[in-house]
Amino acid sequence: MKDAKDVKEVKAPKSEQTRTLILETALRLFEERGYDKTTMRAIAQEAGVSVGNAYYYFAGKEHLVQGFYDRLAAEHEAAVQSVLAGDKDLAVRMRGVLLSWLDVAEPYHRFAAQFFKNAADPESPLSPFSKDSVAAREAAISIHERCLAGSSTKVDPDMAEELPQLMWLIQMGLVLFWVYDRTEGAERSRRLVERTAPIGARAIALSRFRVLRPLVRQVYDVLTEFLPGTAGHPAEDGTGAERPATKKRTPGKRAAKQ
């Protein structure tokens, strides 16, 4: 058995430390100078690395923002664990998932609007619907899948794939509201979550009833048709945006009996 003094703290590889340093420097400069006015050369200089080294880890500013998206997704994943392991009430779970996102995103609120100006363009790699954002997008949808699956709410098996994506679109609506929310601690965004989580949970619960199921599916179809990059097929507008993957729908037990 090794003595305690022989046990050394495990450090991240130097390459990962350098990557993290460049990303953190970029985020600081984005806040201080603005996204558009910050260059890769300035980021490299502030981080104490060569410009070539900065480009080795990040092909451009857009990829730095993707790194930020990935970090935010990882922080949200960690923050939401207690929510997913807790109450089975869907409204409580949805509320917890959305509020935890606001918590982890709060430190970046001051410069979020700068990203959104670019992310609003469906052709931009910063768009949450772009192929470049697929990792962060799938991570977010995965949280909503587990939020729903771990709840006591019963859903129609035929809609098991669509509902988490609808929940993610609710989150995207919250993000848009939050970007322009200038209240202290994003208080209005938090109030929005408190009001909409029960409504969303109620709508999802009602979707299992045959009479209301078509309405929920129509809402989903409208969103996937008019929001760029939200259906399981290539974009028709030529932007090249990649849509969230939609698994092939499996007939529910009722359909199988028919």
Coordinates of C-alpha atoms in Angstrom, one line a residue:
M1 CA 0.0 0.0 0.0
K2 CA 1.4 3.4 -1.0
D3 CA 1.9 6.1 1.6
A4 CA -0.2 9.2 1.3
K5 CA 2.9 11.2 0.4
D6 CA 3.5 9.0 -2.6
V7 CA 0.0 9.6 -4.0
K8 CA 0.2 12.5 -6.4
E9 CA -2.7 14.6 -7.6
V10 CA -3.8 13.5 -11.0
K11 CA -3.5 16.5 -13.4
A12 CA -5.1 16.9 -16.8
P13 CA -2.7 16.4 -19.7
K14 CA -0.8 19.5 -20.7
S15 CA -2.7 19.6 -24.0
E16 CA -6.0 19.8 -22.1
Q17 CA -4.6 22.4 -19.8
T18 CA -3.6 24.5 -22.8
R19 CA -7.0 24.1 -24.5
T20 CA -8.7 25.2 -21.3
L21 CA -6.4 28.2 -20.9
I22 CA -7.2 29.3 -24.4
L23 CA -10.9 28.9 -23.9
E24 CA -11.0 30.7 -20.6
T25 CA -8.9 33.5 -22.1
A26 CA -11.3 33.8 -25.0
L27 CA -14.3 34.0 -22.8
R28 CA -12.7 36.7 -20.7
L29 CA -11.8 38.8 -23.8
F30 CA -15.3 38.3 -25.3
E31 CA -16.7 39.8 -22.1
E32 CA -14.2 42.6 -21.9
R33 CA -13.9 43.6 -25.6
G34 CA -16.9 42.0 -27.3
Y35 CA -17.0 39.0 -29.5
D36 CA -16.6 40.8 -32.8
K37 CA -13.7 42.9 -31.6
T38 CA -11.7 39.9 -30.2
T39 CA -9.3 38.3 -32.6
M40 CA -7.6 34.9 -32.4
R41 CA -4.2 36.8 -32.3
A42 CA -5.3 38.7 -29.2
I43 CA -6.5 35.5 -27.5
A44 CA -3.2 33.8 -28.2
Q45 CA -1.3 36.8 -26.9
E46 CA -3.3 37.0 -23.7
A47 CA -3.0 33.2 -23.2
G48 CA 0.7 33.3 -23.7
V49 CA 0.7 30.9 -26.7
S50 CA 1.5 31.2 -30.3
V51 CA -1.2 32.0 -32.8
G52 CA -0.5 28.7 -34.5
N53 CA -1.0 26.9 -31.2
A54 CA -4.3 28.7 -30.7
Y55 CA -5.5 27.6 -34.1
Y56 CA -4.3 24.1 -33.4
Y57 CA -6.8 23.7 -30.6
F58 CA -9.6 25.9 -32.1
A59 CA -9.9 26.5 -35.8
G60 CA -11.5 29.9 -35.2
K61 CA -13.6 32.0 -32.9
E62 CA -16.7 30.1 -33.8
H63 CA -15.0 26.9 -32.5
L64 CA -14.2 28.7 -29.3
V65 CA -17.8 29.4 -28.8
Q66 CA -18.6 25.7 -29.5
G67 CA -16.1 24.9 -26.7
F68 CA -18.1 27.2 -24.5
Y69 CA -21.3 25.4 -25.5
D70 CA -19.7 22.1 -24.6
R71 CA -18.6 23.4 -21.3
L72 CA -22.0 24.8 -20.5
A73 CA -23.6 21.4 -21.4
A74 CA -21.1 19.6 -19.1
E75 CA -21.8 22.0 -16.2
H76 CA -25.5 21.6 -16.7
E77 CA -25.2 17.8 -16.8
A78 CA -23.4 17.9 -13.4
A79 CA -25.8 20.4 -11.9
V80 CA -29.0 18.5 -12.9
Q81 CA -28.1 15.2 -11.3
S82 CA -29.9 15.9 -8.1
V83 CA -33.0 16.9 -10.1
L84 CA -33.0 13.7 -12.1
A85 CA -32.5 11.6 -9.0
G86 CA -35.2 13.4 -7.1
D87 CA -39.0 14.1 -7.3
K88 CA -40.9 12.1 -9.9
D89 CA -43.4 14.9 -10.6
L90 CA -42.7 16.0 -14.2
A91 CA -43.4 19.7 -13.5
V92 CA -41.0 19.7 -10.6
R93 CA -38.4 18.0 -12.8
M94 CA -38.8 20.3 -15.7
R95 CA -38.6 23.3 -13.3
G96 CA -35.4 21.9 -11.8
V97 CA -33.8 21.2 -15.2
L98 CA -34.5 24.7 -16.5
L99 CA -33.5 26.6 -13.3
S100 CA -30.3 24.6 -13.1
W101 CA -29.5 25.8 -16.6
L102 CA -30.0 29.4 -15.6
D103 CA -27.7 28.8 -12.6
V104 CA -24.8 27.5 -14.6
A105 CA -25.3 30.0 -17.4
E106 CA -25.5 33.1 -15.1
P107 CA -21.7 33.8 -15.0
Y108 CA -21.8 34.1 -18.9
H109 CA -24.9 36.3 -19.0
R110 CA -23.1 39.6 -19.7
F111 CA -21.8 38.6 -23.1
A112 CA -24.4 36.0 -24.1
A113 CA -26.2 38.5 -26.4
Q114 CA -23.1 38.9 -28.4
F115 CA -23.2 35.2 -29.3
F116 CA -26.9 35.2 -30.0
K117 CA -26.4 37.9 -32.7
N118 CA -24.4 35.4 -34.6
A119 CA -26.2 32.3 -33.4
A120 CA -29.5 33.6 -34.7
D121 CA -28.2 33.1 -38.3
P122 CA -29.2 29.5 -39.3
E123 CA -26.1 29.4 -41.5
S124 CA -23.8 30.3 -38.6
P125 CA -21.9 27.4 -36.9
L126 CA -22.9 29.1 -33.7
S127 CA -26.6 28.3 -34.3
P128 CA -27.8 25.7 -31.8
F129 CA -29.4 23.9 -34.8
S130 CA -26.1 23.7 -36.8
K131 CA -24.1 20.5 -37.3
D132 CA -21.3 22.1 -35.4
S133 CA -23.5 22.3 -32.3
V134 CA -24.7 18.7 -32.5
A135 CA -22.7 17.5 -29.4
A136 CA -24.1 20.2 -27.1
R137 CA -27.6 19.8 -28.6
E138 CA -27.7 16.0 -28.1
A139 CA -26.4 16.5 -24.5
A140 CA -29.2 18.9 -23.8
I141 CA -31.9 16.6 -25.3
S142 CA -30.5 13.7 -23.4
I143 CA -31.2 15.6 -20.1
H144 CA -34.8 16.1 -21.2
E145 CA -35.1 12.4 -22.2
R146 CA -34.1 11.4 -18.7
C147 CA -36.2 14.1 -17.1
L148 CA -39.3 12.6 -18.8
A149 CA -38.3 8.9 -18.5
G150 CA -37.7 9.3 -14.7
S151 CA -41.0 11.0 -14.0
S152 CA -44.3 9.5 -13.0
T153 CA -46.0 10.9 -16.1
K154 CA -47.1 8.3 -18.6
V155 CA -46.7 9.1 -22.3
D156 CA -47.8 7.6 -25.6
P157 CA -44.9 5.3 -26.8
D158 CA -45.4 6.7 -30.3
M159 CA -44.4 10.2 -29.0
A160 CA -41.5 9.1 -26.8
E161 CA -38.9 10.5 -29.3
E162 CA -40.7 13.8 -30.0
L163 CA -41.5 14.9 -26.5
P164 CA -37.9 15.4 -25.3
Q165 CA -37.2 17.5 -28.4
L166 CA -40.2 19.6 -27.6
M167 CA -38.9 20.0 -24.1
W168 CA -35.6 21.1 -25.5
L169 CA -37.3 23.7 -27.7
I170 CA -39.0 25.0 -24.6
Q171 CA -35.5 25.4 -23.2
M172 CA -34.4 27.2 -26.4
G173 CA -37.3 29.7 -25.9
L174 CA -36.1 30.3 -22.4
V175 CA -32.5 30.9 -23.6
L176 CA -33.8 33.5 -26.0
F177 CA -35.8 35.3 -23.2
W178 CA -32.8 35.0 -20.9
V179 CA -30.4 36.6 -23.3
Y180 CA -32.3 39.8 -23.2
D181 CA -33.4 39.6 -19.6
R182 CA -31.6 42.4 -17.7
T183 CA -33.3 41.9 -14.3
E184 CA -31.1 41.1 -11.3
G185 CA -30.1 37.5 -11.3
A186 CA -32.3 36.9 -14.3
E187 CA -35.3 37.1 -12.0
R188 CA -37.9 37.4 -14.9
S189 CA -36.4 34.3 -16.6
R190 CA -36.8 32.4 -13.3
R191 CA -40.4 33.5 -13.1
L192 CA -40.9 32.4 -16.6
V193 CA -39.7 28.9 -15.7
E194 CA -42.0 28.9 -12.6
R195 CA -45.0 29.7 -14.9
T196 CA -44.2 27.5 -17.9
A197 CA -42.9 24.3 -16.3
P198 CA -46.3 23.3 -14.9
I199 CA -48.0 24.2 -18.3
G200 CA -45.5 22.1 -20.3
A201 CA -45.8 19.2 -17.9
R202 CA -49.5 19.3 -18.1
A203 CA -49.5 19.4 -21.9
I204 CA -47.1 16.4 -22.0
A205 CA -49.3 14.5 -19.6
L206 CA -52.4 15.2 -21.8
S207 CA -50.6 14.1 -25.0
R208 CA -51.2 10.4 -24.1
F209 CA -54.9 10.8 -24.6
R210 CA -56.0 10.0 -28.2
V211 CA -58.2 13.0 -28.6
L212 CA -55.3 15.4 -27.8
R213 CA -52.4 13.4 -29.3
P214 CA -52.9 14.8 -32.8
L215 CA -52.7 18.4 -31.5
V216 CA -49.4 17.8 -29.8
R217 CA -48.0 16.1 -32.9
Q218 CA -49.2 19.0 -35.0
V219 CA -47.3 21.4 -32.7
Y220 CA -44.2 19.3 -33.1
D221 CA -44.6 19.1 -36.9
V222 CA -45.0 22.9 -37.2
L223 CA -41.8 23.5 -35.1
T224 CA -39.8 21.0 -37.1
E225 CA -41.0 22.5 -40.3
F226 CA -40.3 26.2 -39.5
L227 CA -37.4 26.1 -37.1
P228 CA -34.1 25.5 -39.1
G229 CA -32.4 22.2 -38.3
T230 CA -35.1 20.6 -36.2
A231 CA -36.3 17.6 -38.3
G232 CA -34.6 14.3 -38.9
H233 CA -33.9 15.0 -42.6
P234 CA -31.6 17.5 -44.4
A235 CA -32.5 21.1 -44.4
E236 CA -34.6 22.2 -47.4
D237 CA -33.4 25.8 -47.4
G238 CA -29.8 24.8 -48.5
T239 CA -28.2 26.1 -45.3
G240 CA -26.7 22.7 -44.6
A241 CA -27.9 22.9 -41.0
E242 CA -28.1 19.5 -39.3
R243 CA -31.3 18.7 -37.5
P244 CA -31.5 16.8 -34.2
A245 CA -31.6 13.1 -34.9
T246 CA -35.1 11.6 -34.7
K247 CA -35.2 7.9 -34.2
K248 CA -37.6 5.9 -36.2
R249 CA -40.9 5.9 -34.6
T250 CA -41.9 2.5 -33.0
P251 CA -45.7 1.7 -33.0
G252 CA -47.2 1.7 -29.5
K253 CA -49.0 -1.3 -28.0
R254 CA -52.3 0.1 -29.1
A255 CA -51.2 0.4 -32.7
A256 CA -49.7 -3.0 -32.6
K257 CA -53.1 -4.5 -31.6
Q258 CA -54.9 -2.9 -34.5

